[in-house]
Short mmCIF file of C-alpha atoms in Angstrom, two decimals:
data_model
loop_
_atom_site.label_atom_id
_atom_site.label_comp_id
_atom_site.label_asym_id
_atom_site.label_seq_id
_atom_site.Cartn_x
_atom_site.Cartn_y
_atom_site.Cartn_z
CA MET P 1 0.00 0.00 0.00
CA MET P 2 1.31 3.42 -1.00
CA THR P 3 1.86 5.92 1.81
CA HIS P 4 0.05 9.24 1.37
CA VAL P 5 0.43 12.65 2.95
CA VAL P 6 -3.15 13.43 3.90
CA MET P 7 -4.54 16.76 5.01
CA LEU P 8 -7.55 16.35 7.29
CA THR P 9 -9.84 19.31 7.95
CA GLY P 10 -12.01 19.24 11.03
CA ALA P 11 -9.36 16.93 12.44
CA ALA P 12 -10.19 17.59 16.10
CA GLY P 13 -13.90 16.90 15.66
CA PHE P 14 -15.83 13.71 16.40
CA VAL P 15 -15.27 12.12 12.98
CA GLY P 16 -11.94 13.87 12.43
CA ARG P 17 -10.16 12.39 15.46
CA HIS P 18 -11.13 8.86 14.48
CA THR P 19 -10.06 9.53 10.89
CA VAL P 20 -6.65 10.77 12.02
CA ASP P 21 -6.28 7.56 14.05
CA GLU P 22 -7.30 5.42 11.07
CA ALA P 23 -4.95 7.20 8.68
CA ARG P 24 -2.02 6.76 11.05
CA LYS P 25 -2.92 3.13 11.64
CA ARG P 26 -2.75 2.57 7.89
CA GLY P 27 0.67 4.22 7.69
CA HIS P 28 -0.24 7.60 6.20
CA LYS P 29 1.26 10.89 7.30
CA VAL P 30 -1.31 13.43 8.46
CA CYS P 31 -1.58 17.20 8.29
CA ALA P 32 -4.27 17.77 10.92
CA VAL P 33 -6.07 21.08 10.41
CA VAL P 34 -7.87 22.36 13.51
CA ARG P 35 -9.67 25.63 14.12
CA SER P 36 -8.50 26.00 17.72
CA ALA P 37 -5.38 24.78 19.51
CA LYS P 38 -7.55 24.07 22.56
CA ASN P 39 -9.00 20.96 20.90
CA ILE P 40 -5.76 19.18 20.00
CA PRO P 41 -5.56 15.66 21.51
CA LYS P 42 -2.48 15.09 23.66
CA SER P 43 -1.66 11.89 21.77
CA TRP P 44 -0.91 13.85 18.60
CA GLU P 45 1.90 15.84 20.19
CA ASN P 46 4.16 12.78 20.45
CA ASP P 47 3.41 11.45 16.96
CA ALA P 48 6.01 12.50 14.39
CA GLY P 49 3.61 11.42 11.64
CA ILE P 50 1.13 14.18 12.52
CA VAL P 51 1.70 17.84 11.68
CA ILE P 52 -0.80 20.12 13.40
CA VAL P 53 -1.99 23.27 11.63
CA VAL P 54 -4.21 25.77 13.45
CA CYS P 55 -6.26 27.45 10.76
CA ASP P 56 -9.67 29.03 10.25
CA LEU P 57 -10.48 27.69 6.80
CA ALA P 58 -12.84 30.58 6.07
CA THR P 59 -10.21 33.30 6.58
CA ASP P 60 -6.65 31.95 6.93
CA THR P 61 -5.96 31.37 3.24
CA ALA P 62 -2.20 31.94 3.49
CA VAL P 63 -1.84 29.38 6.28
CA LEU P 64 -4.02 26.94 4.36
CA GLY P 65 -2.07 27.40 1.13
CA SER P 66 1.24 26.76 2.87
CA ALA P 67 -0.12 23.66 4.61
CA LEU P 68 -1.23 22.21 1.27
CA ASN P 69 2.35 22.05 -0.02
CA ASN P 70 3.44 18.41 -0.51
CA VAL P 71 -0.03 17.07 0.35
CA ASP P 72 -1.27 14.16 -1.78
CA SER P 73 -4.89 14.11 -0.63
CA VAL P 74 -7.31 16.19 1.40
CA ILE P 75 -10.08 14.63 3.47
CA HIS P 76 -12.44 17.57 3.93
CA ILE P 77 -14.61 16.94 6.99
CA ALA P 78 -14.87 20.43 8.47
CA ALA P 79 -18.39 21.86 8.20
CA SER P 80 -21.05 23.30 10.45
CA LEU P 81 -23.57 20.66 11.53
CA SER P 82 -26.02 23.31 12.68
CA GLY P 83 -26.74 26.99 12.20
CA ASP P 84 -28.60 29.08 9.67
CA ASP P 85 -27.62 29.88 6.10
CA THR P 86 -25.24 32.63 7.24
CA VAL P 87 -23.31 30.22 9.46
CA GLN P 88 -23.28 27.59 6.72
CA GLN P 89 -22.04 30.09 4.15
CA ARG P 90 -19.00 30.88 6.29
CA ASP P 91 -18.11 27.55 7.87
CA THR P 92 -19.08 25.19 5.05
CA ILE P 93 -19.17 27.02 1.72
CA LYS P 94 -16.44 29.65 2.14
CA ALA P 95 -14.15 27.12 3.82
CA THR P 96 -14.64 24.71 0.90
CA GLU P 97 -14.04 27.42 -1.68
CA ASN P 98 -10.75 28.30 0.01
CA ILE P 99 -9.65 24.66 0.08
CA LEU P 100 -10.46 24.27 -3.62
CA ALA P 101 -8.56 27.46 -4.47
CA GLY P 102 -5.58 26.19 -2.51
CA ILE P 103 -5.66 22.81 -4.25
CA GLU P 104 -5.87 24.46 -7.68
CA GLU P 105 -2.70 26.44 -6.92
CA GLN P 106 -0.62 23.35 -6.18
CA SER P 107 2.01 22.25 -8.67
CA LYS P 108 0.92 18.61 -8.46
CA PRO P 109 -2.51 16.93 -8.51
CA VAL P 110 -4.27 16.71 -5.14
CA HIS P 111 -7.13 14.27 -4.54
CA LEU P 112 -10.07 15.71 -2.60
CA VAL P 113 -12.20 13.35 -0.50
CA LEU P 114 -15.33 15.24 0.49
CA ALA P 115 -17.28 14.14 3.55
CA SER P 116 -20.81 14.87 2.39
CA THR P 117 -24.11 13.54 3.71
CA ILE P 118 -26.80 11.10 2.76
CA SER P 119 -29.34 13.84 3.42
CA VAL P 120 -28.69 15.39 -0.02
CA TYR P 121 -30.99 12.82 -1.65
CA ASP P 122 -34.54 13.50 -2.82
CA THR P 123 -36.37 10.93 -0.72
CA MET P 124 -39.70 12.32 -1.91
CA SER P 125 -38.92 10.55 -5.19
CA VAL P 126 -38.36 7.16 -3.49
CA ARG P 127 -41.39 5.00 -2.76
CA THR P 128 -42.08 4.01 0.84
CA GLY P 129 -39.96 0.94 1.57
CA GLY P 130 -37.72 1.70 -1.42
CA ILE P 131 -33.92 1.76 -1.55
CA VAL P 132 -31.72 4.84 -1.40
CA ASP P 133 -28.46 4.34 -3.29
CA GLU P 134 -26.05 6.43 -5.35
CA GLN P 135 -28.51 6.50 -8.27
CA THR P 136 -31.19 8.24 -6.20
CA LYS P 137 -31.90 11.77 -7.40
CA LEU P 138 -30.48 14.70 -5.47
CA GLU P 139 -32.85 17.10 -3.73
CA PRO P 140 -34.20 19.46 -6.45
CA ASN P 141 -35.84 21.94 -4.07
CA ALA P 142 -33.17 22.91 -1.56
CA ALA P 143 -35.25 25.83 -0.27
CA LYS P 144 -37.66 23.33 1.31
CA ARG P 145 -34.88 21.61 3.26
CA ASP P 146 -32.81 22.75 6.26
CA ALA P 147 -29.75 25.00 6.05
CA TYR P 148 -27.34 22.08 6.54
CA CYS P 149 -28.76 20.16 3.58
CA ARG P 150 -28.73 23.27 1.40
CA ALA P 151 -25.09 23.89 2.25
CA LYS P 152 -24.03 20.31 1.53
CA LEU P 153 -25.82 20.34 -1.83
CA LEU P 154 -24.02 23.56 -2.77
CA GLN P 155 -20.73 22.22 -1.41
CA GLU P 156 -20.95 19.16 -3.66
CA THR P 157 -21.74 21.36 -6.66
CA ILE P 158 -18.77 23.68 -6.21
CA CYS P 159 -16.47 20.69 -5.70
CA ARG P 160 -17.70 19.03 -8.89
CA ASN P 161 -17.21 22.29 -10.81
CA ALA P 162 -13.71 22.92 -9.46
CA ASN P 163 -10.57 22.46 -11.54
CA ILE P 164 -9.09 19.62 -9.49
CA ALA P 165 -7.58 16.32 -10.59
CA LYS P 166 -9.60 13.85 -8.52
CA LEU P 167 -12.74 14.12 -6.43
CA SER P 168 -14.35 11.46 -4.25
CA ILE P 169 -17.68 12.29 -2.61
CA LEU P 170 -18.66 10.16 0.37
CA ARG P 171 -22.30 10.63 1.39
CA ILE P 172 -22.23 9.62 5.01
CA GLY P 173 -25.17 8.51 7.13
CA ALA P 174 -25.94 9.48 10.72
CA VAL P 175 -22.64 8.98 12.54
CA PHE P 176 -22.77 7.53 16.03
CA GLY P 177 -20.29 6.39 18.63
CA ARG P 178 -19.23 7.00 22.20
CA GLY P 179 -20.73 10.30 23.30
CA ARG P 180 -23.01 10.62 20.28
CA ILE P 181 -26.08 8.45 19.80
CA TRP P 182 -28.88 10.84 18.96
CA ASN P 183 -29.71 11.79 15.37
CA SER P 184 -32.59 13.46 13.56
CA HIS P 185 -33.94 10.18 12.14
CA ILE P 186 -34.94 8.83 15.56
CA GLY P 187 -37.91 11.03 16.43
CA ILE P 188 -38.71 14.08 18.52
CA GLY P 189 -37.37 14.27 22.07
CA ILE P 190 -39.29 16.34 24.63
CA GLY P 191 -37.84 15.95 28.11
CA PRO P 192 -38.22 12.28 29.12
CA VAL P 193 -40.61 11.64 26.21
CA LEU P 194 -39.70 10.46 22.72
CA LEU P 195 -42.21 10.82 19.92
CA ARG P 196 -41.44 7.91 17.62
CA ILE P 197 -42.64 8.54 14.09
CA GLY P 198 -43.27 5.09 12.69
CA GLY P 199 -41.23 2.06 13.59
CA GLN P 200 -40.26 0.58 10.25
CA GLY P 201 -37.60 1.55 7.77
CA GLU P 202 -33.86 1.41 8.31
CA LEU P 203 -31.95 4.12 10.13
CA PRO P 204 -29.05 5.25 7.90
CA LEU P 205 -26.45 4.82 10.62
CA CYS P 206 -22.68 4.79 10.39
CA TYR P 207 -20.50 3.86 13.35
CA VAL P 208 -17.79 6.51 13.68
CA ARG P 209 -14.87 4.08 13.25
CA HIS P 210 -16.52 2.67 10.14
CA CYS P 211 -16.92 6.20 8.79
CA ALA P 212 -13.25 6.96 9.44
CA LYS P 213 -12.21 3.75 7.72
CA ALA P 214 -14.26 4.62 4.62
CA LEU P 215 -12.75 8.10 4.38
CA VAL P 216 -9.19 6.75 4.49
CA LEU P 217 -10.02 3.96 2.05
CA ALA P 218 -11.26 6.63 -0.37
CA VAL P 219 -7.78 8.18 -0.27
CA GLU P 220 -6.29 4.83 -1.27
CA ASN P 221 -9.03 3.90 -3.77
CA PRO P 222 -10.51 7.02 -5.38
CA ALA P 223 -14.20 6.68 -6.26
CA ALA P 224 -16.74 9.13 -7.66
CA VAL P 225 -19.69 8.89 -5.25
CA VAL P 226 -20.14 6.37 -2.44
CA ASN P 227 -22.80 6.13 0.26
CA VAL P 228 -21.37 5.31 3.68
CA VAL P 229 -23.77 3.42 5.95
CA ASP P 230 -23.30 0.31 8.04
CA ASP P 231 -24.32 -3.25 7.22
CA ASN P 232 -27.47 -4.72 8.80
CA LEU P 233 -29.08 -1.40 9.69
CA PRO P 234 -31.67 -1.49 12.49
CA ASP P 235 -35.18 -0.16 12.06
CA ARG P 236 -36.37 2.77 14.15
CA ALA P 237 -38.23 0.65 16.71
CA THR P 238 -35.22 -1.63 17.30
CA PHE P 239 -32.85 1.30 17.72
CA ILE P 240 -35.12 3.08 20.17
CA ALA P 241 -35.61 -0.09 22.20
CA ASP P 242 -31.83 -0.36 22.49
CA LEU P 243 -31.57 3.34 23.32
CA GLN P 244 -34.03 2.92 26.18
CA LYS P 245 -31.54 0.62 27.92
CA THR P 246 -29.51 3.77 28.67
CA GLY P 247 -32.43 5.10 30.73
CA TRP P 248 -33.75 7.44 28.04
CA SER P 249 -36.33 7.82 26.89
CA LYS P 250 -38.58 6.72 29.72
CA ILE P 251 -41.74 7.18 27.65
CA VAL P 252 -42.06 6.41 23.94
CA VAL P 253 -45.16 7.69 22.18
CA PRO P 254 -45.63 6.15 18.73
CA LEU P 255 -47.01 8.39 15.99
CA SER P 256 -48.24 7.27 12.60
CA TRP P 257 -45.85 8.15 9.79
CA LYS P 258 -48.72 8.27 7.30
CA LEU P 259 -50.78 10.57 9.53
CA LEU P 260 -47.92 13.02 9.97
CA ASP P 261 -47.30 12.98 6.22
CA LEU P 262 -50.97 13.84 5.64
CA LEU P 263 -50.74 16.68 8.17
CA ALA P 264 -47.66 18.02 6.40
CA LEU P 265 -49.49 17.81 3.07
CA ALA P 266 -52.50 19.66 4.50
CA ALA P 267 -50.27 22.34 6.04
CA ARG P 268 -48.40 23.04 2.81
CA PRO P 269 -50.65 25.94 1.64
CA LEU P 270 -50.39 27.80 4.97
CA PRO P 271 -48.68 31.21 4.61
CA VAL P 272 -46.39 30.65 7.60
CA SER P 273 -42.97 29.16 8.21
CA LEU P 274 -43.58 25.57 9.25
CA PRO P 275 -41.47 23.40 11.59
CA GLY P 276 -39.15 21.00 9.79
CA LEU P 277 -41.26 17.88 10.22
CA LEU P 278 -44.31 19.67 8.82
CA ARG P 279 -42.42 20.31 5.59
CA ARG P 280 -42.76 17.16 3.52
CA PRO P 281 -39.24 17.10 2.01
CA VAL P 282 -37.74 17.32 5.52
CA LEU P 283 -40.18 14.78 6.94
CA HIS P 284 -39.48 12.29 4.15
CA ALA P 285 -35.71 12.72 4.46
CA ARG P 286 -35.74 12.04 8.20
CA MET P 287 -38.65 9.71 8.88
CA LYS P 288 -39.84 7.96 5.72
CA PRO P 289 -39.54 4.15 5.97
CA LEU P 290 -36.68 3.41 3.55
CA LYS P 291 -33.74 1.07 3.01
CA TYR P 292 -30.16 2.17 2.36
CA SER P 293 -27.66 0.35 0.15
CA ASN P 294 -23.92 0.26 0.84
CA ALA P 295 -23.06 -2.15 -1.99
CA ARG P 296 -20.79 0.39 -3.69
CA LEU P 297 -18.97 1.03 -0.40
CA HIS P 298 -17.97 -2.64 -0.33
CA LYS P 299 -17.26 -2.98 -4.06
CA GLN P 300 -15.38 0.24 -4.84
CA LEU P 301 -13.62 0.95 -1.55
CA GLY P 302 -13.17 -2.61 -0.31
CA TRP P 303 -14.75 -1.57 2.98
CA THR P 304 -15.65 -4.15 5.63
CA PRO P 305 -17.13 -3.47 9.08
CA ASP P 306 -14.98 -3.85 12.17
CA CYS P 307 -17.91 -4.76 14.42
CA SER P 308 -21.66 -5.39 14.45
CA PHE P 309 -24.35 -2.82 15.22
CA GLU P 310 -24.84 -4.41 18.63
CA GLN P 311 -21.13 -4.09 19.45
CA ALA P 312 -21.02 -0.51 18.19
CA MET P 313 -24.06 0.46 20.25
CA GLN P 314 -22.55 -1.15 23.33
CA GLU P 315 -19.47 1.05 22.95
CA ALA P 316 -21.56 4.13 22.12
CA LYS P 317 -23.55 3.77 25.34
CA GLN P 318 -20.46 3.66 27.56
#
């Protein structure tokens, strides 16, 4: 296996730290880009294979450009997971534009691995119980989705339009692991109560170590677009039953998926800004009973899971 020099943005984040570990385990040298020196893990300081760069990707273009020298690949994870369009424009879009500009200025080809999201798909176009894969259409009406989805759709577009040698887009599911179990596909949490919207359909989960492994494999085996979700995905009811073993939620109130979809349909003409789950594109993306294929993840990246869902959940709950 060829050794790469890999720049990792968002390196000190939840996914980033695991990806740094995976890259080092596989023998790659890492340029770990972090926004604040306060978040640097102690273990990195004694690793000669990790160069730490403190850089605000949205503003520190000179620092970023210098750090890109001699880099073979960039795994671009840094993005805002929340916030309105203004926040997303700065932390996701502007940061990505600066990375692309820096890559284009390099004297040698640099491979960009973009950590995107499975939420960019148009699940309104998929029948209930259908399969979401890389052939599923992208969301055509971004204005009806949340700011995060809009930003990731635009981020993918500007990456595809950039003048770079190689681009791999990994559309990652809901990442979970120790310290992070909750995701927007589970339901609505109100204090000790969880409103479970339907019980069927797979949750598009990805254990954090599996996500990290896929990102590093994409450096070694460039691919165009790959969905990153685990094998043997649990349905919503199974996941929530497992979640309850942690002591939350104490009360689960099941709601009919079809009823909520009808309510969202009826509310569509109202001249007011509706909550996310009363906007059908958002509701379908988060709660529609669907299945998710990871066949291309196995075939193109050679990915295999390190553990089962049960083992991953056991670790996540610790």
